[in-house]
Short mmCIF file of C-alpha atoms in Angstrom, two decimals:
data_model
loop_
_atom_site.label_atom_id
_atom_site.label_comp_id
_atom_site.label_asym_id
_atom_site.label_seq_id
_atom_site.Cartn_x
_atom_site.Cartn_y
_atom_site.Cartn_z
CA MET A 1 -39.51 -83.34 43.68
CA SER A 2 -42.24 -85.42 45.30
CA SER A 3 -42.69 -89.17 44.88
CA THR A 4 -45.60 -88.54 42.49
CA THR A 5 -43.70 -86.21 40.22
CA GLU A 6 -43.19 -87.70 36.79
CA VAL A 7 -39.85 -87.41 35.04
CA ILE A 8 -39.81 -87.40 31.27
CA ALA A 9 -37.67 -90.34 30.21
CA THR A 10 -36.60 -92.05 27.08
CA ALA A 11 -37.89 -95.57 26.59
CA VAL A 12 -36.32 -97.79 29.24
CA SER A 13 -35.17 -101.12 27.96
CA THR A 14 -33.08 -103.87 29.47
CA THR A 15 -29.50 -103.91 28.22
CA GLU A 16 -29.08 -106.76 25.79
CA ALA A 17 -26.89 -109.53 27.12
CA ARG A 18 -23.65 -110.19 25.28
CA VAL A 19 -21.84 -113.46 25.61
CA ASP A 20 -18.45 -112.16 24.50
CA THR A 21 -18.08 -109.18 26.85
CA PRO A 22 -18.67 -108.53 30.56
CA PRO A 23 -22.18 -107.37 31.46
CA VAL A 24 -23.06 -103.69 31.74
CA VAL A 25 -23.12 -102.66 35.40
CA VAL A 26 -23.82 -98.94 34.94
CA ASP A 27 -26.18 -97.87 32.17
CA VAL A 28 -26.75 -94.11 31.81
CA ARG A 29 -29.17 -92.98 29.14
CA GLY A 30 -30.11 -89.48 28.04
CA LEU A 31 -29.39 -87.72 31.33
CA ARG A 32 -30.41 -84.08 31.44
CA LYS A 33 -30.06 -81.80 34.43
CA SER A 34 -30.51 -78.04 34.76
CA PHE A 35 -29.92 -75.63 37.59
CA GLY A 36 -32.24 -72.75 36.78
CA SER A 37 -31.61 -71.79 33.17
CA HIS A 38 -28.19 -73.47 33.09
CA GLU A 39 -28.27 -76.96 31.57
CA VAL A 40 -25.46 -78.92 33.23
CA LEU A 41 -26.09 -82.31 31.62
CA ARG A 42 -27.28 -82.35 28.03
CA GLY A 43 -28.33 -85.89 27.14
CA VAL A 44 -25.44 -87.94 28.55
CA ASP A 45 -25.14 -91.63 27.61
CA LEU A 46 -22.55 -93.83 29.33
CA GLN A 47 -22.18 -97.57 29.82
CA VAL A 48 -19.64 -99.17 32.17
CA ARG A 49 -19.05 -102.91 32.14
CA ALA A 50 -18.16 -105.17 35.06
CA GLY A 51 -14.53 -104.79 36.11
CA GLU A 52 -13.93 -101.70 33.98
CA VAL A 53 -12.31 -98.49 35.18
CA THR A 54 -13.80 -95.46 33.43
CA VAL A 55 -11.95 -92.18 33.98
CA VAL A 56 -13.85 -88.96 33.27
CA LEU A 57 -11.82 -85.91 32.27
CA GLY A 58 -12.86 -82.38 31.42
CA PRO A 59 -12.59 -78.75 32.46
CA SER A 60 -14.26 -77.37 35.58
CA GLY A 61 -17.97 -76.92 35.05
CA SER A 62 -18.21 -79.56 32.33
CA GLY A 63 -20.76 -81.64 34.27
CA LYS A 64 -18.45 -84.38 35.57
CA SER A 65 -19.43 -84.19 39.24
CA THR A 66 -23.12 -83.72 38.42
CA LEU A 67 -22.96 -86.89 36.33
CA LEU A 68 -21.54 -88.84 39.27
CA ARG A 69 -24.10 -87.43 41.69
CA SER A 70 -26.88 -88.30 39.26
CA ILE A 71 -25.73 -91.91 39.04
CA ASN A 72 -26.38 -92.46 42.75
CA HIS A 73 -29.38 -90.08 42.79
CA LEU A 74 -27.80 -87.39 44.94
CA GLU A 75 -28.97 -85.18 42.08
CA LYS A 76 -32.46 -85.75 40.66
CA VAL A 77 -32.37 -85.60 36.89
CA ASP A 78 -34.83 -83.80 34.65
CA ALA A 79 -34.82 -86.50 31.97
CA GLY A 80 -33.18 -89.82 31.22
CA TYR A 81 -32.39 -92.64 33.62
CA VAL A 82 -29.67 -94.68 35.32
CA ARG A 83 -29.63 -98.43 35.78
CA ILE A 84 -27.24 -100.32 38.07
CA ASP A 85 -27.23 -104.04 37.38
CA ASP A 86 -30.42 -103.48 35.36
CA GLU A 87 -32.25 -101.83 38.29
CA LEU A 88 -33.54 -98.28 37.83
CA ILE A 89 -31.96 -95.92 40.34
CA GLY A 90 -34.24 -93.46 42.12
CA TYR A 91 -37.36 -94.26 40.11
CA ARG A 92 -39.90 -96.92 39.23
CA GLN A 93 -41.29 -97.22 35.75
CA VAL A 94 -45.02 -97.03 35.00
CA GLY A 95 -45.65 -97.21 31.29
CA ASP A 96 -43.28 -94.72 29.68
CA ARG A 97 -43.01 -92.54 32.79
CA LEU A 98 -40.64 -92.67 35.76
CA HIS A 99 -41.92 -91.93 39.27
CA GLU A 100 -39.52 -91.14 42.09
CA LEU A 101 -39.02 -93.76 44.79
CA ARG A 102 -39.44 -93.13 48.49
CA GLU A 103 -36.29 -91.97 50.27
CA ARG A 104 -35.83 -95.23 52.17
CA ASP A 105 -35.88 -97.15 48.88
CA VAL A 106 -33.33 -94.75 47.38
CA LEU A 107 -31.08 -95.24 50.42
CA ARG A 108 -31.27 -98.99 49.92
CA GLN A 109 -30.16 -98.55 46.32
CA ARG A 110 -27.31 -96.21 47.25
CA ALA A 111 -25.83 -98.97 49.39
CA ARG A 112 -24.86 -100.63 46.11
CA ILE A 113 -23.13 -97.52 44.76
CA GLY A 114 -20.01 -96.53 46.70
CA PHE A 115 -19.14 -92.83 46.59
CA VAL A 116 -15.80 -91.29 47.56
CA PHE A 117 -16.01 -87.51 47.86
CA GLN A 118 -13.36 -84.82 47.52
CA GLN A 119 -13.59 -83.80 51.16
CA PHE A 120 -13.59 -87.29 52.80
CA ASN A 121 -16.89 -86.74 54.72
CA LEU A 122 -15.88 -88.95 57.65
CA PHE A 123 -17.88 -88.72 60.88
CA PRO A 124 -15.57 -86.75 63.21
CA HIS A 125 -17.13 -88.13 66.42
CA LEU A 126 -16.51 -91.75 65.40
CA THR A 127 -13.21 -93.62 65.33
CA VAL A 128 -11.84 -94.89 62.04
CA VAL A 129 -13.21 -98.39 62.52
CA GLU A 130 -16.57 -97.05 63.71
CA ASN A 131 -16.80 -95.01 60.50
CA LEU A 132 -16.58 -98.28 58.56
CA VAL A 133 -18.95 -100.25 60.80
CA GLU A 134 -21.85 -97.79 60.94
CA ALA A 135 -23.36 -98.25 57.46
CA PRO A 136 -23.17 -102.07 57.24
CA VAL A 137 -24.97 -102.27 60.60
CA SER A 138 -27.59 -99.57 60.03
CA VAL A 139 -28.18 -100.03 56.28
CA LEU A 140 -27.53 -103.73 55.69
CA GLY A 141 -28.46 -104.99 59.15
CA ARG A 142 -25.21 -106.86 59.67
CA PRO A 143 -24.19 -107.99 63.17
CA ARG A 144 -21.77 -105.47 64.64
CA ASP A 145 -19.04 -108.04 65.29
CA GLU A 146 -19.18 -109.21 61.68
CA ALA A 147 -19.11 -105.63 60.40
CA ARG A 148 -16.11 -104.83 62.59
CA GLU A 149 -14.21 -107.87 61.31
CA LEU A 150 -14.81 -106.74 57.71
CA ALA A 151 -13.85 -103.17 58.62
CA LEU A 152 -10.50 -104.26 60.03
CA ALA A 153 -9.80 -106.34 56.92
CA LEU A 154 -10.54 -103.32 54.73
CA LEU A 155 -8.28 -101.10 56.83
CA ASP A 156 -5.57 -103.69 56.28
CA ARG A 157 -6.21 -103.42 52.55
CA VAL A 158 -5.68 -99.65 52.53
CA GLY A 159 -2.71 -99.87 54.92
CA LEU A 160 -4.36 -98.30 57.97
CA ARG A 161 -5.12 -101.15 60.37
CA GLU A 162 -3.03 -99.48 63.06
CA LYS A 163 -5.27 -96.39 62.88
CA ALA A 164 -8.49 -98.31 63.64
CA ASP A 165 -9.11 -96.62 66.99
CA ALA A 166 -7.92 -93.14 65.99
CA TYR A 167 -10.28 -90.26 65.26
CA PRO A 168 -10.27 -88.65 61.79
CA ARG A 169 -8.77 -85.40 63.10
CA ARG A 170 -5.60 -87.34 63.99
CA LEU A 171 -5.08 -88.47 60.40
CA SER A 172 -3.47 -86.79 57.43
CA GLY A 173 -5.61 -85.91 54.44
CA GLY A 174 -4.30 -88.89 52.52
CA GLN A 175 -5.07 -91.23 55.40
CA GLN A 176 -8.59 -89.81 55.73
CA GLN A 177 -9.23 -90.40 52.03
CA ARG A 178 -7.98 -93.98 52.31
CA VAL A 179 -10.40 -94.50 55.20
CA ALA A 180 -13.17 -93.01 53.06
CA ILE A 181 -12.37 -95.55 50.33
CA ALA A 182 -12.45 -98.40 52.85
CA ARG A 183 -15.79 -97.10 54.17
CA ALA A 184 -17.25 -97.15 50.66
CA LEU A 185 -16.03 -100.73 50.19
CA ALA A 186 -17.62 -101.83 53.47
CA LEU A 187 -21.03 -101.94 51.78
CA GLU A 188 -19.64 -104.20 49.02
CA PRO A 189 -20.98 -101.95 46.25
CA LYS A 190 -21.51 -102.93 42.63
CA VAL A 191 -19.63 -99.82 41.49
CA LEU A 192 -17.37 -97.24 43.13
CA LEU A 193 -17.66 -93.58 42.17
CA PHE A 194 -14.73 -91.23 42.86
CA ASP A 195 -15.23 -87.47 42.61
CA GLU A 196 -11.71 -86.03 42.24
CA PRO A 197 -10.43 -88.05 45.22
CA THR A 198 -7.04 -86.29 45.31
CA SER A 199 -8.07 -82.68 44.68
CA ALA A 200 -8.19 -81.76 48.39
CA LEU A 201 -4.79 -83.30 49.15
CA ASP A 202 -1.34 -81.83 49.39
CA PRO A 203 0.74 -82.98 46.40
CA GLU A 204 2.91 -85.32 48.47
CA LEU A 205 -0.17 -87.24 49.65
CA VAL A 206 -1.73 -87.83 46.23
CA GLY A 207 0.33 -90.94 45.48
CA GLU A 208 -0.80 -92.93 48.51
CA VAL A 209 -4.46 -92.50 47.55
CA LEU A 210 -3.92 -93.27 43.87
CA ASP A 211 -2.00 -96.43 44.86
CA VAL A 212 -5.11 -97.69 46.69
CA VAL A 213 -7.30 -96.92 43.66
CA LYS A 214 -4.81 -98.71 41.39
CA ASP A 215 -4.96 -101.76 43.66
CA LEU A 216 -8.75 -101.75 43.39
CA ALA A 217 -8.46 -101.57 39.61
CA ARG A 218 -6.14 -104.57 39.55
CA SER A 219 -8.62 -106.53 41.67
CA GLY A 220 -11.40 -105.99 39.12
CA THR A 221 -13.49 -103.40 40.98
CA THR A 222 -15.89 -101.54 38.68
CA MET A 223 -15.13 -97.82 39.01
CA ILE A 224 -15.94 -94.42 37.57
CA VAL A 225 -13.26 -91.88 38.50
CA VAL A 226 -13.50 -88.15 37.91
CA THR A 227 -9.96 -86.81 38.10
CA HIS A 228 -7.43 -84.38 36.65
CA GLU A 229 -4.61 -86.94 37.06
CA ILE A 230 -3.78 -87.69 33.43
CA GLY A 231 -0.98 -90.09 34.34
CA PHE A 232 -3.38 -92.11 36.46
CA ALA A 233 -5.88 -92.21 33.59
CA ARG A 234 -3.22 -93.45 31.19
CA GLU A 235 -2.05 -96.17 33.58
CA VAL A 236 -5.32 -97.46 35.04
CA ALA A 237 -8.31 -96.59 32.83
CA ASP A 238 -9.95 -99.04 30.48
CA ILE A 239 -12.04 -96.20 29.04
CA VAL A 240 -11.32 -92.47 29.12
CA VAL A 241 -14.29 -90.12 28.75
CA PHE A 242 -13.90 -86.44 27.91
CA MET A 243 -16.75 -84.13 28.89
CA ASP A 244 -17.36 -80.49 28.12
CA GLY A 245 -20.49 -78.36 28.16
CA GLY A 246 -22.55 -81.11 29.77
CA GLN A 247 -21.85 -83.62 26.99
CA ILE A 248 -19.51 -86.51 26.36
CA LEU A 249 -17.50 -85.38 23.35
CA GLU A 250 -15.12 -88.31 23.09
CA GLN A 251 -14.52 -91.69 24.72
CA GLY A 252 -12.34 -94.70 24.14
CA PRO A 253 -9.18 -96.48 25.35
CA PRO A 254 -6.49 -94.20 26.86
CA ALA A 255 -4.18 -94.72 23.90
CA GLU A 256 -6.84 -93.30 21.58
CA VAL A 257 -8.28 -90.44 23.64
CA LEU A 258 -5.07 -89.26 25.30
CA ASP A 259 -2.58 -89.88 22.49
CA ASP A 260 -4.72 -89.34 19.40
CA PRO A 261 -7.79 -87.26 20.37
CA GLN A 262 -10.20 -86.57 17.53
CA HIS A 263 -12.45 -83.82 18.89
CA PRO A 264 -10.96 -80.29 18.74
CA ARG A 265 -12.10 -79.57 22.30
CA THR A 266 -10.34 -82.69 23.61
CA GLN A 267 -7.20 -81.70 21.72
CA ALA A 268 -7.29 -78.18 23.20
CA PHE A 269 -7.83 -79.46 26.74
CA LEU A 270 -5.06 -82.03 26.62
CA SER A 271 -2.63 -79.56 25.07
CA LYS A 272 -2.91 -77.51 28.26
CA VAL A 273 -2.60 -80.34 30.79
CA LEU A 274 -0.07 -82.71 29.21
#
């Protein structure tokens, strides 16, 4: 899609401020995305407030990962829009049309949206600390010494300070994922997106990664987590979202969605995983 291509969008309006609740950080409206004739997202609306942890559940192929990738514009949507802190992501608005931004402008926006992938995606030729330093220096223009100091503090936070000078191949899968989380935090994002962060790990390593995510939740980090870990959702989520067929079928507090689901599809899914 070129920068002049227009994307059909619903009317884009600023989220109304509310004095009694935290502000909306992530505002997703009417997202549609197709791959060929297969519509993966079918008009998804989702709002996430500051400090909230939203956990997205659903069967494989329900559109969960595509939703995450659309939020930080790794996937270009066919309709709808995403705002982060009231800034359109990936587009500028002209009248009632959205025009795609230049790649360098999209990269600037992505610096505010941390993304933790299933497969870690660390740079194998860089040490652990260098993996954390690279983006703050190249994207944010921070002095290298300052970026390294922050990187070491973040490695302390995820319990891996002693691995600062190791290369990723010398780490376990759980350690690599903890480094990936620290790397995402190094850009001080407005929101952290997790795409099934434990799915590539051996079962005995899942806990160490979830403990880091739980710590982030306690500290008030705004997060959207796609996961199959129902226990984690029950313990940490403020809002649980259930997706199927490219739509959000049900959402609410864990006690409502997990313990008293209303939609038949949610009931059927949970009956198989609980």
